[in-house]
CSV table of C-alpha atoms and ligand atoms in Angstrom, one decimal:
chain,number,residue,atom,x,y,z
A,1403,UNK,CA,16.1,-14.4,12.2
A,1404,UNK,CA,16.0,-14.9,8.4
A,1405,UNK,CA,14.1,-17.6,6.5
A,1406,UNK,CA,16.7,-19.0,4.2
A,1407,UNK,CA,14.3,-18.7,1.2
A,1408,UNK,CA,14.6,-14.9,1.6
A,1409,UNK,CA,18.3,-15.1,0.7
A,1410,UNK,CA,18.2,-17.8,-2.0
A,1411,UNK,CA,20.6,-17.0,-4.8
A,1412,UNK,CA,18.6,-15.5,-7.7
A,1413,UNK,CA,19.2,-18.5,-10.1
A,1414,UNK,CA,17.8,-21.0,-7.5
A,1415,UNK,CA,14.9,-18.7,-6.8
A,1416,UNK,CA,14.1,-18.6,-10.5
A,1417,UNK,CA,14.3,-22.4,-10.7
A,1418,UNK,CA,11.9,-22.7,-7.8
A,1419,UNK,CA,9.5,-20.2,-9.3
A,1420,UNK,CA,9.5,-22.0,-12.7
A,1421,UNK,CA,8.6,-25.3,-11.0
A,1422,UNK,CA,5.9,-23.7,-8.9
A,1423,UNK,CA,4.4,-21.9,-11.9
A,1424,UNK,CA,4.2,-25.0,-14.0
A,1425,UNK,CA,2.4,-26.8,-11.1
A,1426,UNK,CA,0.1,-23.8,-10.6
A,1427,UNK,CA,-1.0,-23.4,-14.2
A,1428,UNK,CA,-1.9,-27.2,-14.3
A,1429,UNK,CA,-3.7,-26.8,-10.9
A,1430,UNK,CA,-6.0,-24.0,-12.0
A,1431,UNK,CA,-6.5,-25.5,-15.5
A,1432,UNK,CA,-7.9,-28.7,-13.8
A,1433,UNK,CA,-9.8,-27.1,-11.0
A,1434,UNK,CA,-11.1,-23.6,-12.1
A,1435,UNK,CA,-13.5,-23.5,-15.1
A,1436,UNK,CA,-12.7,-19.8,-15.6
A,1437,UNK,CA,-9.0,-20.5,-16.1
A,1438,UNK,CA,-9.6,-23.5,-18.2
A,1439,UNK,CA,-11.7,-21.4,-20.5
A,1440,UNK,CA,-9.2,-18.5,-20.5
A,1441,UNK,CA,-6.3,-20.8,-21.5
A,1442,UNK,CA,-8.4,-22.6,-24.2
A,1443,UNK,CA,-9.5,-19.2,-25.6
A,1444,UNK,CA,-5.8,-18.3,-26.0
A,1445,UNK,CA,-4.9,-21.7,-27.4
A,1446,UNK,CA,-2.6,-22.4,-24.5
A,1447,UNK,CA,-2.1,-25.8,-22.8
A,1448,UNK,CA,-0.6,-25.9,-19.2
A,1449,UNK,CA,2.6,-27.6,-20.6
A,1450,UNK,CA,3.2,-24.5,-22.8
A,1451,UNK,CA,4.0,-22.5,-19.7
A,1452,UNK,CA,7.5,-23.7,-18.7
A,1453,UNK,CA,8.9,-20.7,-16.9
A,1454,UNK,CA,8.0,-17.2,-15.7
A,1455,UNK,CA,9.4,-15.9,-19.0
A,1456,UNK,CA,6.3,-17.5,-20.6
A,1457,UNK,CA,3.9,-15.5,-18.4
A,1458,UNK,CA,3.2,-12.7,-20.9
A,1459,UNK,CA,1.5,-15.3,-23.0
A,1460,UNK,CA,-1.3,-15.5,-20.4
A,1461,UNK,CA,-4.1,-13.0,-20.2
A,1462,UNK,CA,-4.5,-10.7,-17.2
A,1463,UNK,CA,-7.0,-11.5,-14.5
A,1464,UNK,CA,-9.0,-8.3,-13.7
A,1465,UNK,CA,-10.9,-7.5,-10.6
A,1466,UNK,CA,-14.0,-7.8,-12.7
A,1467,UNK,CA,-13.4,-11.6,-12.9
A,1468,UNK,CA,-13.8,-11.8,-9.1
A,1469,UNK,CA,-17.0,-9.8,-9.2
A,1470,UNK,CA,-18.4,-11.9,-12.1
A,1471,UNK,CA,-17.7,-15.1,-10.1
A,1472,UNK,CA,-19.0,-13.7,-6.8
A,1473,UNK,CA,-18.8,-15.2,-4.2
A,1474,UNK,CA,-17.2,-18.6,-4.7
A,1475,UNK,CA,-17.0,-19.1,-8.5
A,1476,UNK,CA,-13.2,-19.0,-8.6
A,1477,UNK,CA,-12.6,-21.5,-5.9
A,1478,UNK,CA,-10.1,-24.3,-6.7
A,1479,UNK,CA,-11.1,-26.4,-3.7
A,1480,UNK,CA,-14.5,-27.5,-2.3
A,1481,UNK,CA,-16.0,-24.7,-0.2
A,1482,UNK,CA,-15.7,-27.0,2.9
A,1483,UNK,CA,-11.9,-26.8,2.7
A,1484,UNK,CA,-12.1,-23.0,3.1
A,1485,UNK,CA,-11.4,-22.0,6.7
A,1486,UNK,CA,-11.5,-18.2,6.3
A,1487,UNK,CA,-13.3,-15.7,4.1
A,1488,UNK,CA,-12.3,-12.0,3.8
A,1489,UNK,CA,-13.9,-9.4,1.6
A,1490,UNK,CA,-12.8,-5.9,0.5
A,1491,UNK,CA,-15.7,-3.5,0.4
A,1492,UNK,CA,-16.1,-1.8,-2.9
A,1493,UNK,CA,-17.7,1.6,-2.7
A,1494,UNK,CA,-20.1,0.5,-5.3
A,1495,UNK,CA,-21.5,-2.9,-6.0
A,1496,UNK,CA,-20.6,-6.2,-4.4
A,1497,UNK,CA,-17.5,-6.8,-2.3
A,1498,UNK,CA,-14.5,-8.7,-3.6
A,1499,UNK,CA,-14.4,-12.1,-1.8
A,1500,UNK,CA,-11.2,-14.0,-1.1
A,1501,UNK,CA,-11.0,-17.4,0.5
A,1502,UNK,CA,-8.2,-19.3,2.4
A,1503,UNK,CA,-7.6,-22.9,3.1
A,1504,UNK,CA,-5.7,-23.9,6.2
A,1505,UNK,CA,-2.4,-23.9,4.2
A,1506,UNK,CA,-3.3,-20.4,2.8
A,1507,UNK,CA,-3.7,-19.1,6.4
A,1508,UNK,CA,-0.4,-20.7,7.3
A,1509,UNK,CA,1.2,-19.0,4.3
A,1510,UNK,CA,-0.4,-15.7,5.2
A,1511,UNK,CA,1.1,-16.0,8.8
A,1512,UNK,CA,4.5,-17.0,7.4
A,1513,UNK,CA,4.8,-14.0,5.0
A,1514,UNK,CA,3.6,-11.6,7.7
A,1515,UNK,CA,6.1,-13.1,10.2
A,1516,UNK,CA,8.8,-12.5,7.6
A,1517,UNK,CA,7.5,-8.9,7.2
A,1518,UNK,CA,7.7,-8.2,10.9
A,1519,UNK,CA,11.3,-9.4,11.1
A,1520,UNK,CA,12.2,-7.3,8.1
A,1521,UNK,CA,10.7,-4.3,9.9
A,1522,UNK,CA,12.8,-4.8,13.0
A,1523,UNK,CA,10.3,-6.8,15.2
A,1524,UNK,CA,11.5,-9.7,17.2
A,1525,UNK,CA,9.8,-12.5,19.3
A,1526,UNK,CA,8.7,-11.2,22.7
A,1527,UNK,CA,8.1,-7.6,21.5
A,1528,UNK,CA,4.6,-6.2,22.2
A,1529,UNK,CA,2.5,-5.2,19.1
A,1530,UNK,CA,-0.1,-2.5,19.2
A,1531,UNK,CA,-2.2,-3.7,16.2
A,1532,UNK,CA,-4.4,-0.8,15.1
A,1533,UNK,CA,-5.3,-2.2,11.7
A,1534,UNK,CA,-9.0,-2.9,11.4
A,1535,UNK,CA,-10.2,-6.4,12.3
A,1536,UNK,CA,-13.0,-8.0,10.4
A,1537,UNK,CA,-13.7,-8.6,6.8
A,1538,UNK,CA,-10.7,-6.4,5.9
A,1539,UNK,CA,-7.5,-8.5,5.8
A,1540,UNK,CA,-5.3,-6.0,7.7
A,1541,UNK,CA,-6.1,-6.8,11.3
A,1542,UNK,CA,-6.2,-10.6,11.3
A,1543,UNK,CA,-3.3,-10.9,8.8
A,1544,UNK,CA,-0.9,-9.0,10.9
A,1545,UNK,CA,-2.3,-10.6,14.0
A,1546,UNK,CA,-1.6,-14.2,12.9
A,1547,UNK,CA,1.9,-13.2,11.6
A,1548,UNK,CA,2.8,-11.6,14.9
A,1549,UNK,CA,1.6,-14.6,16.9
A,1550,UNK,CA,3.5,-16.9,14.6
A,1551,UNK,CA,6.7,-14.9,15.3
A,1552,UNK,CA,6.0,-15.0,19.0
A,1553,UNK,CA,5.1,-11.4,19.7
A,1554,UNK,CA,2.6,-10.3,22.3
A,1555,UNK,CA,-0.4,-9.0,20.3
A,1556,UNK,CA,-2.8,-6.3,21.4
A,1557,UNK,CA,-5.7,-6.5,18.9
A,1558,UNK,CA,-6.9,-3.0,19.4
A,1559,UNK,CA,-8.2,-2.5,15.8
A,1560,UNK,CA,-9.0,1.0,14.4
A,1561,UNK,CA,-10.7,4.0,15.8
A,1562,UNK,CA,-11.4,5.2,19.4
A,1563,UNK,CA,-8.2,7.2,19.5
A,1564,UNK,CA,-8.3,8.0,23.2
A,1565,UNK,CA,-8.4,4.3,24.1
A,1566,UNK,CA,-5.4,3.7,21.8
A,1567,UNK,CA,-3.5,6.5,23.5
A,1568,UNK,CA,-4.1,5.0,26.9
A,1569,UNK,CA,-3.1,1.5,25.8
A,1570,UNK,CA,0.1,2.7,24.2
A,1571,UNK,CA,1.0,4.7,27.4
A,1572,UNK,CA,0.1,1.8,29.7
A,1573,UNK,CA,1.4,-1.3,27.8
A,1574,UNK,CA,4.5,0.3,26.2
A,1575,UNK,CA,4.4,-1.5,22.9
A,1576,UNK,CA,7.7,-1.6,20.8
A,1577,UNK,CA,5.8,-2.2,17.5
A,1578,UNK,CA,2.8,-0.6,16.0
A,1579,UNK,CA,0.8,-1.4,12.9
A,1580,UNK,CA,-1.7,1.0,11.3
A,1581,UNK,CA,-2.3,3.1,8.2
A,1582,UNK,CA,0.3,6.0,7.8
A,1583,UNK,CA,-2.4,8.6,8.1
A,1584,UNK,CA,-3.6,7.1,11.4
A,1585,UNK,CA,0.0,7.0,12.6
A,1586,UNK,CA,0.0,10.8,12.0
A,1587,UNK,CA,-3.2,11.2,13.9
A,1588,UNK,CA,-1.7,9.3,16.9
A,1589,UNK,CA,1.5,11.4,16.7
A,1590,UNK,CA,-0.4,14.6,16.8
A,1591,UNK,CA,-2.5,13.4,19.8
A,1592,UNK,CA,0.7,12.7,21.8
A,1593,UNK,CA,2.1,16.1,20.9
A,1594,UNK,CA,-1.1,17.8,22.1
A,1595,UNK,CA,-0.7,15.9,25.4
A,1596,UNK,CA,2.8,17.0,25.7
A,1597,UNK,CA,4.2,13.5,25.7
A,1598,UNK,CA,7.7,13.3,24.1
A,1599,UNK,CA,8.3,10.5,21.5
A,1600,UNK,CA,11.0,8.9,23.7
A,1601,UNK,CA,8.5,8.5,26.6
A,1602,UNK,CA,6.4,6.2,24.4
A,1603,UNK,CA,8.9,3.3,24.0
A,1604,UNK,CA,7.8,2.6,20.4
A,1605,UNK,CA,10.6,1.4,18.1
A,1606,UNK,CA,9.1,0.2,14.9
A,1607,UNK,CA,6.0,1.0,12.8
A,1608,UNK,CA,4.7,-1.1,9.9
A,1609,UNK,CA,2.5,1.2,7.9
A,1610,UNK,CA,0.4,0.3,4.9
A,1611,UNK,CA,-3.0,0.1,3.1
A,1612,UNK,CA,-2.7,3.5,1.5
A,1613,UNK,CA,0.0,5.2,-0.6
A,1614,UNK,CA,2.4,7.4,1.4
A,1615,UNK,CA,5.7,9.3,0.9
A,1616,UNK,CA,8.9,10.2,2.6
A,1617,UNK,CA,7.2,13.3,4.0
A,1618,UNK,CA,4.8,11.2,6.0
A,1619,UNK,CA,7.6,8.9,7.1
A,1620,UNK,CA,9.6,11.8,8.5
A,1621,UNK,CA,6.5,13.1,10.3
A,1622,UNK,CA,5.6,9.7,11.8
A,1623,UNK,CA,9.2,8.9,12.8
A,1624,UNK,CA,9.6,12.2,14.5
A,1625,UNK,CA,6.3,12.3,16.4
A,1626,UNK,CA,6.1,8.6,17.4
A,1627,UNK,CA,9.9,8.1,17.9
A,1628,UNK,CA,9.9,5.0,15.5
A,1629,UNK,CA,11.6,3.8,12.4
A,1630,UNK,CA,8.7,3.2,10.1
A,1631,UNK,CA,8.6,0.9,7.1
A,1632,UNK,CA,6.2,0.2,4.4
A,1633,UNK,CA,4.0,-3.0,4.6
A,1634,UNK,CA,2.2,-3.7,1.3
A,1635,UNK,CA,-0.5,-6.1,0.3
A,1636,UNK,CA,-3.9,-6.5,-1.1
A,1637,UNK,CA,-6.6,-9.0,-0.2
A,1638,UNK,CA,-6.8,-10.6,-3.7
A,1639,UNK,CA,-3.2,-11.7,-3.3
A,1640,UNK,CA,-3.3,-12.5,0.4
A,1641,UNK,CA,-3.7,-9.3,2.4
A,1642,UNK,CA,-0.8,-7.5,4.1
A,1643,UNK,CA,2.6,-9.3,3.8
A,1644,UNK,CA,2.9,-9.3,0.0
A,1645,UNK,CA,6.0,-7.1,0.4
A,1646,UNK,CA,7.8,-5.3,3.2
A,1647,UNK,CA,10.6,-2.7,3.4
A,1648,UNK,CA,13.7,-3.9,5.3
A,1649,UNK,CA,14.7,-1.8,8.3
A,1650,UNK,CA,18.3,-1.9,7.1
A,1651,UNK,CA,17.6,0.2,3.9
A,1652,UNK,CA,14.0,1.5,4.0
A,1653,UNK,CA,14.2,2.0,0.3
A,1654,UNK,CA,11.8,-0.3,-1.6
A,1655,UNK,CA,9.8,-3.2,-0.3
A,1656,UNK,CA,11.0,-6.8,-0.8
A,1657,UNK,CA,8.3,-8.9,-2.5
A,1658,UNK,CA,8.1,-12.4,-1.1
A,1659,UNK,CA,8.4,-13.8,-4.6
A,1660,UNK,CA,8.7,-17.4,-3.7
A,1661,UNK,CA,4.9,-17.1,-3.3
A,1662,UNK,CA,3.9,-14.0,-5.3
A,1663,UNK,CA,5.5,-13.5,-8.7
A,1664,UNK,CA,5.5,-9.8,-9.7
A,1665,UNK,CA,5.6,-8.1,-13.1
A,1666,UNK,CA,5.3,-4.5,-14.1
A,1667,UNK,CA,3.4,-3.8,-17.3
A,1668,UNK,CA,2.4,-0.7,-19.3
A,1669,UNK,CA,-1.0,0.6,-18.1
A,1670,UNK,CA,-2.3,1.0,-21.6
A,1671,UNK,CA,-0.6,-1.7,-23.8
A,1672,UNK,CA,-0.1,-4.3,-21.0
A,1673,UNK,CA,3.5,-4.9,-22.4
A,1674,UNK,CA,6.1,-5.9,-19.8
A,1675,UNK,CA,8.4,-3.1,-18.6
A,1676,UNK,CA,12.0,-3.2,-17.5
A,1677,UNK,CA,13.5,-2.6,-14.0
A,1678,UNK,CA,12.9,1.0,-12.9
A,1679,UNK,CA,10.1,1.8,-15.3
A,1680,UNK,CA,6.8,2.7,-13.7
A,1681,UNK,CA,3.7,0.7,-14.6
A,1682,UNK,CA,0.9,-1.5,-13.2
A,1683,UNK,CA,2.0,-4.1,-10.7
A,1684,UNK,CA,0.8,-7.7,-11.6
A,1685,UNK,CA,1.0,-10.7,-9.4
A,1686,UNK,CA,0.8,-14.4,-10.1
A,1687,UNK,CA,0.2,-16.8,-7.2
A,1688,UNK,CA,2.7,-19.6,-7.0
A,1689,UNK,CA,1.5,-21.4,-3.9
A,1690,UNK,CA,-2.1,-20.4,-3.0
A,1691,UNK,CA,-4.7,-23.2,-2.7
A,1692,UNK,CA,-8.2,-21.8,-2.4
A,1693,UNK,CA,-8.3,-19.1,-5.0
A,1694,UNK,CA,-5.1,-18.7,-6.9
A,1695,UNK,CA,-4.9,-16.0,-9.6
A,1696,UNK,CA,-2.7,-15.8,-12.7
A,1697,UNK,CA,-1.4,-12.4,-13.7
A,1698,UNK,CA,-3.7,-10.4,-11.4
A,1699,UNK,CA,-4.0,-6.7,-12.4
A,1700,UNK,CA,-3.6,-4.9,-9.1
A,1701,UNK,CA,-4.1,-1.4,-10.6
A,1702,UNK,CA,-1.2,-0.1,-8.3
A,1703,UNK,CA,1.4,1.9,-10.0
A,1704,UNK,CA,5.1,1.3,-9.1
A,1705,UNK,CA,8.4,-0.1,-10.4
A,1706,UNK,CA,10.6,-3.1,-9.6
A,1707,UNK,CA,14.3,-3.1,-9.0
A,1708,UNK,CA,16.6,-6.2,-8.9
A,1709,UNK,CA,19.6,-4.3,-7.5
A,1710,UNK,CA,21.2,-6.2,-4.6
A,1711,UNK,CA,20.1,-5.0,-1.2
A,1712,UNK,CA,22.6,-4.6,1.6
A,1713,UNK,CA,20.3,-6.5,4.0
A,1714,UNK,CA,21.2,-9.7,2.1
A,1715,UNK,CA,17.7,-10.5,1.0
A,1716,UNK,CA,17.6,-11.5,-2.7
A,1717,UNK,CA,14.0,-10.9,-3.3
A,1718,UNK,CA,13.1,-8.2,-5.8
A,1719,UNK,CA,12.1,-4.8,-4.4
A,1720,UNK,CA,9.2,-2.6,-5.5
A,1721,UNK,CA,9.2,1.2,-5.2
A,1722,UNK,CA,6.6,3.1,-3.3
A,1723,UNK,CA,3.1,3.0,-4.7
A,1724,UNK,CA,2.6,6.1,-6.8
A,1725,UNK,CA,-1.2,5.6,-6.7
A,1726,UNK,CA,-3.8,3.4,-8.2
A,1727,UNK,CA,-4.3,3.4,-11.9
A,1728,UNK,CA,-8.0,4.3,-11.1
A,1729,UNK,CA,-6.9,7.1,-8.7
A,1730,UNK,CA,-5.0,8.9,-11.4
A,1731,UNK,CA,-6.5,12.2,-12.1
A,1732,UNK,CA,-6.4,13.6,-15.6
A,1733,UNK,CA,-6.3,17.4,-15.3
A,1734,UNK,CA,-6.3,19.4,-18.5
A,1735,UNK,CA,-4.7,16.4,-20.2
A,1736,UNK,CA,-2.0,15.9,-17.6
A,1737,UNK,CA,-1.8,12.8,-15.5
A,1738,UNK,CA,-1.7,13.5,-11.8
A,1739,UNK,CA,-1.3,11.3,-8.7
A,1740,UNK,CA,-2.0,12.9,-5.4
A,1741,UNK,CA,1.4,11.6,-4.1
A,1742,UNK,CA,3.1,13.9,-6.6
A,1743,UNK,CA,1.7,16.9,-4.8
A,1744,UNK,CA,2.8,15.4,-1.5
A,1745,UNK,CA,6.4,15.0,-2.8
A,1746,UNK,CA,6.4,18.7,-3.8
A,1747,UNK,CA,5.1,19.8,-0.4
A,1748,UNK,CA,7.7,17.7,1.3
A,1749,UNK,CA,10.5,20.0,0.0
A,1750,UNK,CA,8.9,23.1,1.5
A,1751,UNK,CA,9.6,24.2,5.0
A,1752,UNK,CA,6.7,26.0,6.9
A,1753,UNK,CA,4.1,23.4,5.7
A,1754,UNK,CA,3.2,20.0,7.2
A,1755,UNK,CA,2.2,16.9,5.3
A,1756,UNK,CA,-1.5,17.3,5.9
A,1757,UNK,CA,-3.1,18.3,2.6
A,1758,UNK,CA,-6.1,17.9,0.4
A,1759,UNK,CA,-6.4,18.2,-3.4
A,1760,UNK,CA,-9.7,19.5,-4.6
A,1761,UNK,CA,-10.7,19.3,-8.3
A,1762,UNK,CA,-13.5,21.3,-9.7
A,1763,UNK,CA,-14.8,22.1,-13.2
A,1764,UNK,CA,-15.4,25.8,-13.6
A,1765,UNK,CA,-17.2,26.4,-17.0
A,1766,UNK,CA,-15.1,24.1,-19.2
A,1767,UNK,CA,-11.7,24.1,-17.4
A,1768,UNK,CA,-10.6,21.8,-14.6
A,1769,UNK,CA,-9.3,23.8,-11.6
A,1770,UNK,CA,-7.2,22.3,-8.9
A,1771,UNK,CA,-6.9,23.7,-5.4
A,1772,UNK,CA,-4.3,22.4,-2.9
A,1773,UNK,CA,-5.1,23.0,0.7
A,1774,UNK,CA,-2.1,22.6,3.0
A,1775,UNK,CA,-1.6,23.2,6.7
A,1776,UNK,CA,1.2,25.6,7.8
A,1777,UNK,CA,3.4,24.7,10.8
A,1778,UNK,CA,2.5,25.8,14.3
A,1779,UNK,CA,5.6,28.0,14.3
A,1780,UNK,CA,4.6,29.9,11.2
A,1781,UNK,CA,1.0,30.1,12.4
A,1782,UNK,CA,2.2,32.0,15.5
A,1783,UNK,CA,3.5,34.8,13.3
A,1784,UNK,CA,0.4,35.0,11.1
A,1785,UNK,CA,-3.1,36.2,11.7
A,1786,UNK,CA,-5.6,33.5,10.6
A,1787,UNK,CA,-7.5,35.8,8.3
A,1788,UNK,CA,-4.4,36.5,6.3
A,1789,UNK,CA,-4.0,32.9,5.1
A,1790,UNK,CA,-6.7,33.0,2.5
A,1791,UNK,CA,-5.6,34.0,-1.0
A,1792,UNK,CA,-8.6,36.3,-1.3
A,1793,UNK,CA,-7.8,38.3,1.8
A,1794,UNK,CA,-6.8,41.9,1.1
A,1795,UNK,CA,-4.6,41.9,4.1
A,1796,UNK,CA,-2.8,38.8,2.8
A,1797,UNK,CA,0.4,38.7,4.8
A,1798,UNK,CA,3.6,39.1,2.8
A,1799,UNK,CA,5.0,35.9,4.3
A,1800,UNK,CA,1.9,33.9,3.5
A,1801,UNK,CA,1.9,35.2,0.0
A,1802,UNK,CA,5.5,34.3,-0.5
A,1803,UNK,CA,4.9,30.8,0.7
A,1804,UNK,CA,1.9,30.3,-1.5
A,1805,UNK,CA,3.9,31.5,-4.5
A,1806,UNK,CA,6.7,29.2,-3.6
A,1807,UNK,CA,4.4,26.2,-3.5
A,1808,UNK,CA,2.6,27.2,-6.7
A,1809,UNK,CA,5.9,27.6,-8.5
A,1810,UNK,CA,7.2,24.2,-7.2
A,1811,UNK,CA,4.0,22.4,-8.4
A,1812,UNK,CA,4.1,24.1,-11.8
A,1813,UNK,CA,7.7,23.3,-12.4
A,1814,UNK,CA,7.6,19.7,-11.3
A,1815,UNK,CA,4.1,18.6,-12.3
A,1816,UNK,CA,3.4,21.1,-15.0
A,1817,UNK,CA,0.0,22.3,-13.7
A,1818,UNK,CA,-1.2,25.6,-12.3
A,1819,UNK,CA,-2.9,25.0,-9.0
A,1820,UNK,CA,-4.5,27.4,-6.6
A,1821,UNK,CA,-2.8,27.0,-3.2
A,1822,UNK,CA,-4.6,27.7,0.1
A,1823,UNK,CA,-2.8,27.8,3.4
A,1824,UNK,CA,-4.9,26.6,6.3
A,1825,UNK,CA,-4.2,26.6,10.1
A,1826,UNK,CA,-2.7,23.5,11.7
A,1827,UNK,CA,-5.2,20.7,12.5
A,1828,UNK,CA,-8.0,21.9,10.1
A,1829,UNK,CA,-7.7,19.2,7.4
A,1830,UNK,CA,-9.7,16.1,8.2
A,1831,UNK,CA,-7.7,13.4,10.0
A,1832,UNK,CA,-7.7,9.6,9.6
A,1833,UNK,CA,-10.0,7.8,12.1
A,1834,UNK,CA,-8.1,4.6,11.5
A,1835,UNK,CA,-9.3,3.6,8.1
A,1836,UNK,CA,-8.1,4.7,4.7
A,1837,UNK,CA,-7.9,8.4,4.1
A,1838,UNK,CA,-8.9,10.1,0.9
A,1839,UNK,CA,-6.8,13.1,0.1
A,1840,UNK,CA,-8.5,13.9,-3.1
A,1841,UNK,CA,-11.9,15.5,-3.5
A,1842,UNK,CA,-13.0,15.3,-7.1
A,1843,UNK,CA,-16.1,17.4,-7.6
A,1844,UNK,CA,-16.2,17.2,-11.4
A,1845,UNK,CA,-19.3,15.6,-12.9
A,1846,UNK,CA,-18.5,13.6,-16.0
B,2980,ZN,ZN1,16.7,-5.2,2.0
């Protein structure tokens, strides 16, 4: 079930990438005024870029460039050759528009089909696709990839949880695609209905579109009866299918680097970083037609590893996304990603991976509160009013647990945080879209 390109020996892969990159730099120089100007500004001619080792000579492409050239200013082909447009909605200002030629859509389907295979899916399996359909790339990207592989696709999209539950029970899908937080929501619903995971028949889950951790993986695997893997992507590069964890290892996601060349650079200096070092993930398109980007600054924080993978795929792996460079909170001078809090909570029994981080500024100091749900089991032994830190009757067990979490956070992250225990099911759940686990109430 492998595409031979996924197992190409590293030297041959490198040769292919060098050739593709040379062609790509000439292509955008000739067709995209923005890139011609960028290269000229830096005194670079297309023939100066001979291999991927020359990439650091090129400037980064920031998201701002896409906004500045909204909607079609970065097109390398006449608009008539574009057969699909997607857009990611920014919370402020104009959307980021991405365009696809017929070959780009074929490429999108190909990398998504590869991702499905890596995740355990096979032709003939039934897919419950709960990614949102529409301008967002998630739904249609996975849809075309699954059809290319020969799966049976149920394009249910996000939301309307009761209908999703019914369809899963009636159709018995083997594979599900959704955000990790929505997979948690579905798992809880089945639990409430008293339906055991092995009654569902689900085997594999491709989860993505938001950062997640091993704690959430364990939760989803247990409640849905699946082996879940990470599916990564972003619309500017293609959508989902930029990288995918292999079911054999489930440690790191293989980047389909015969199409998307990755680098990791320092968030401040922009200097390239070595394997294993955390920094900003950068991608250069090697094969896109409609809107290729050179050294695109994703803002996602992770690391790369070239260590051989037992699955036999030779493509480089990226670690889990720590967060987005712009999601990083600076609390009293210390950098904090919400996933760090999640990792700490994962090591503590009696709490479940549903949490919220609330940041407030009281007088001049930033204060952080972590709200975390206790397990059903623990809740049965506690009275609800004893959970709050301010309660005089605070239960000794609850107090011990709070102290344990506080200490673990202080010793791993280096910050004092207020910890509040809340009853199961009280923290807002995902409705199918992306979930924000951080509430920053500071006014800058
Ligand atoms: Zn692998």
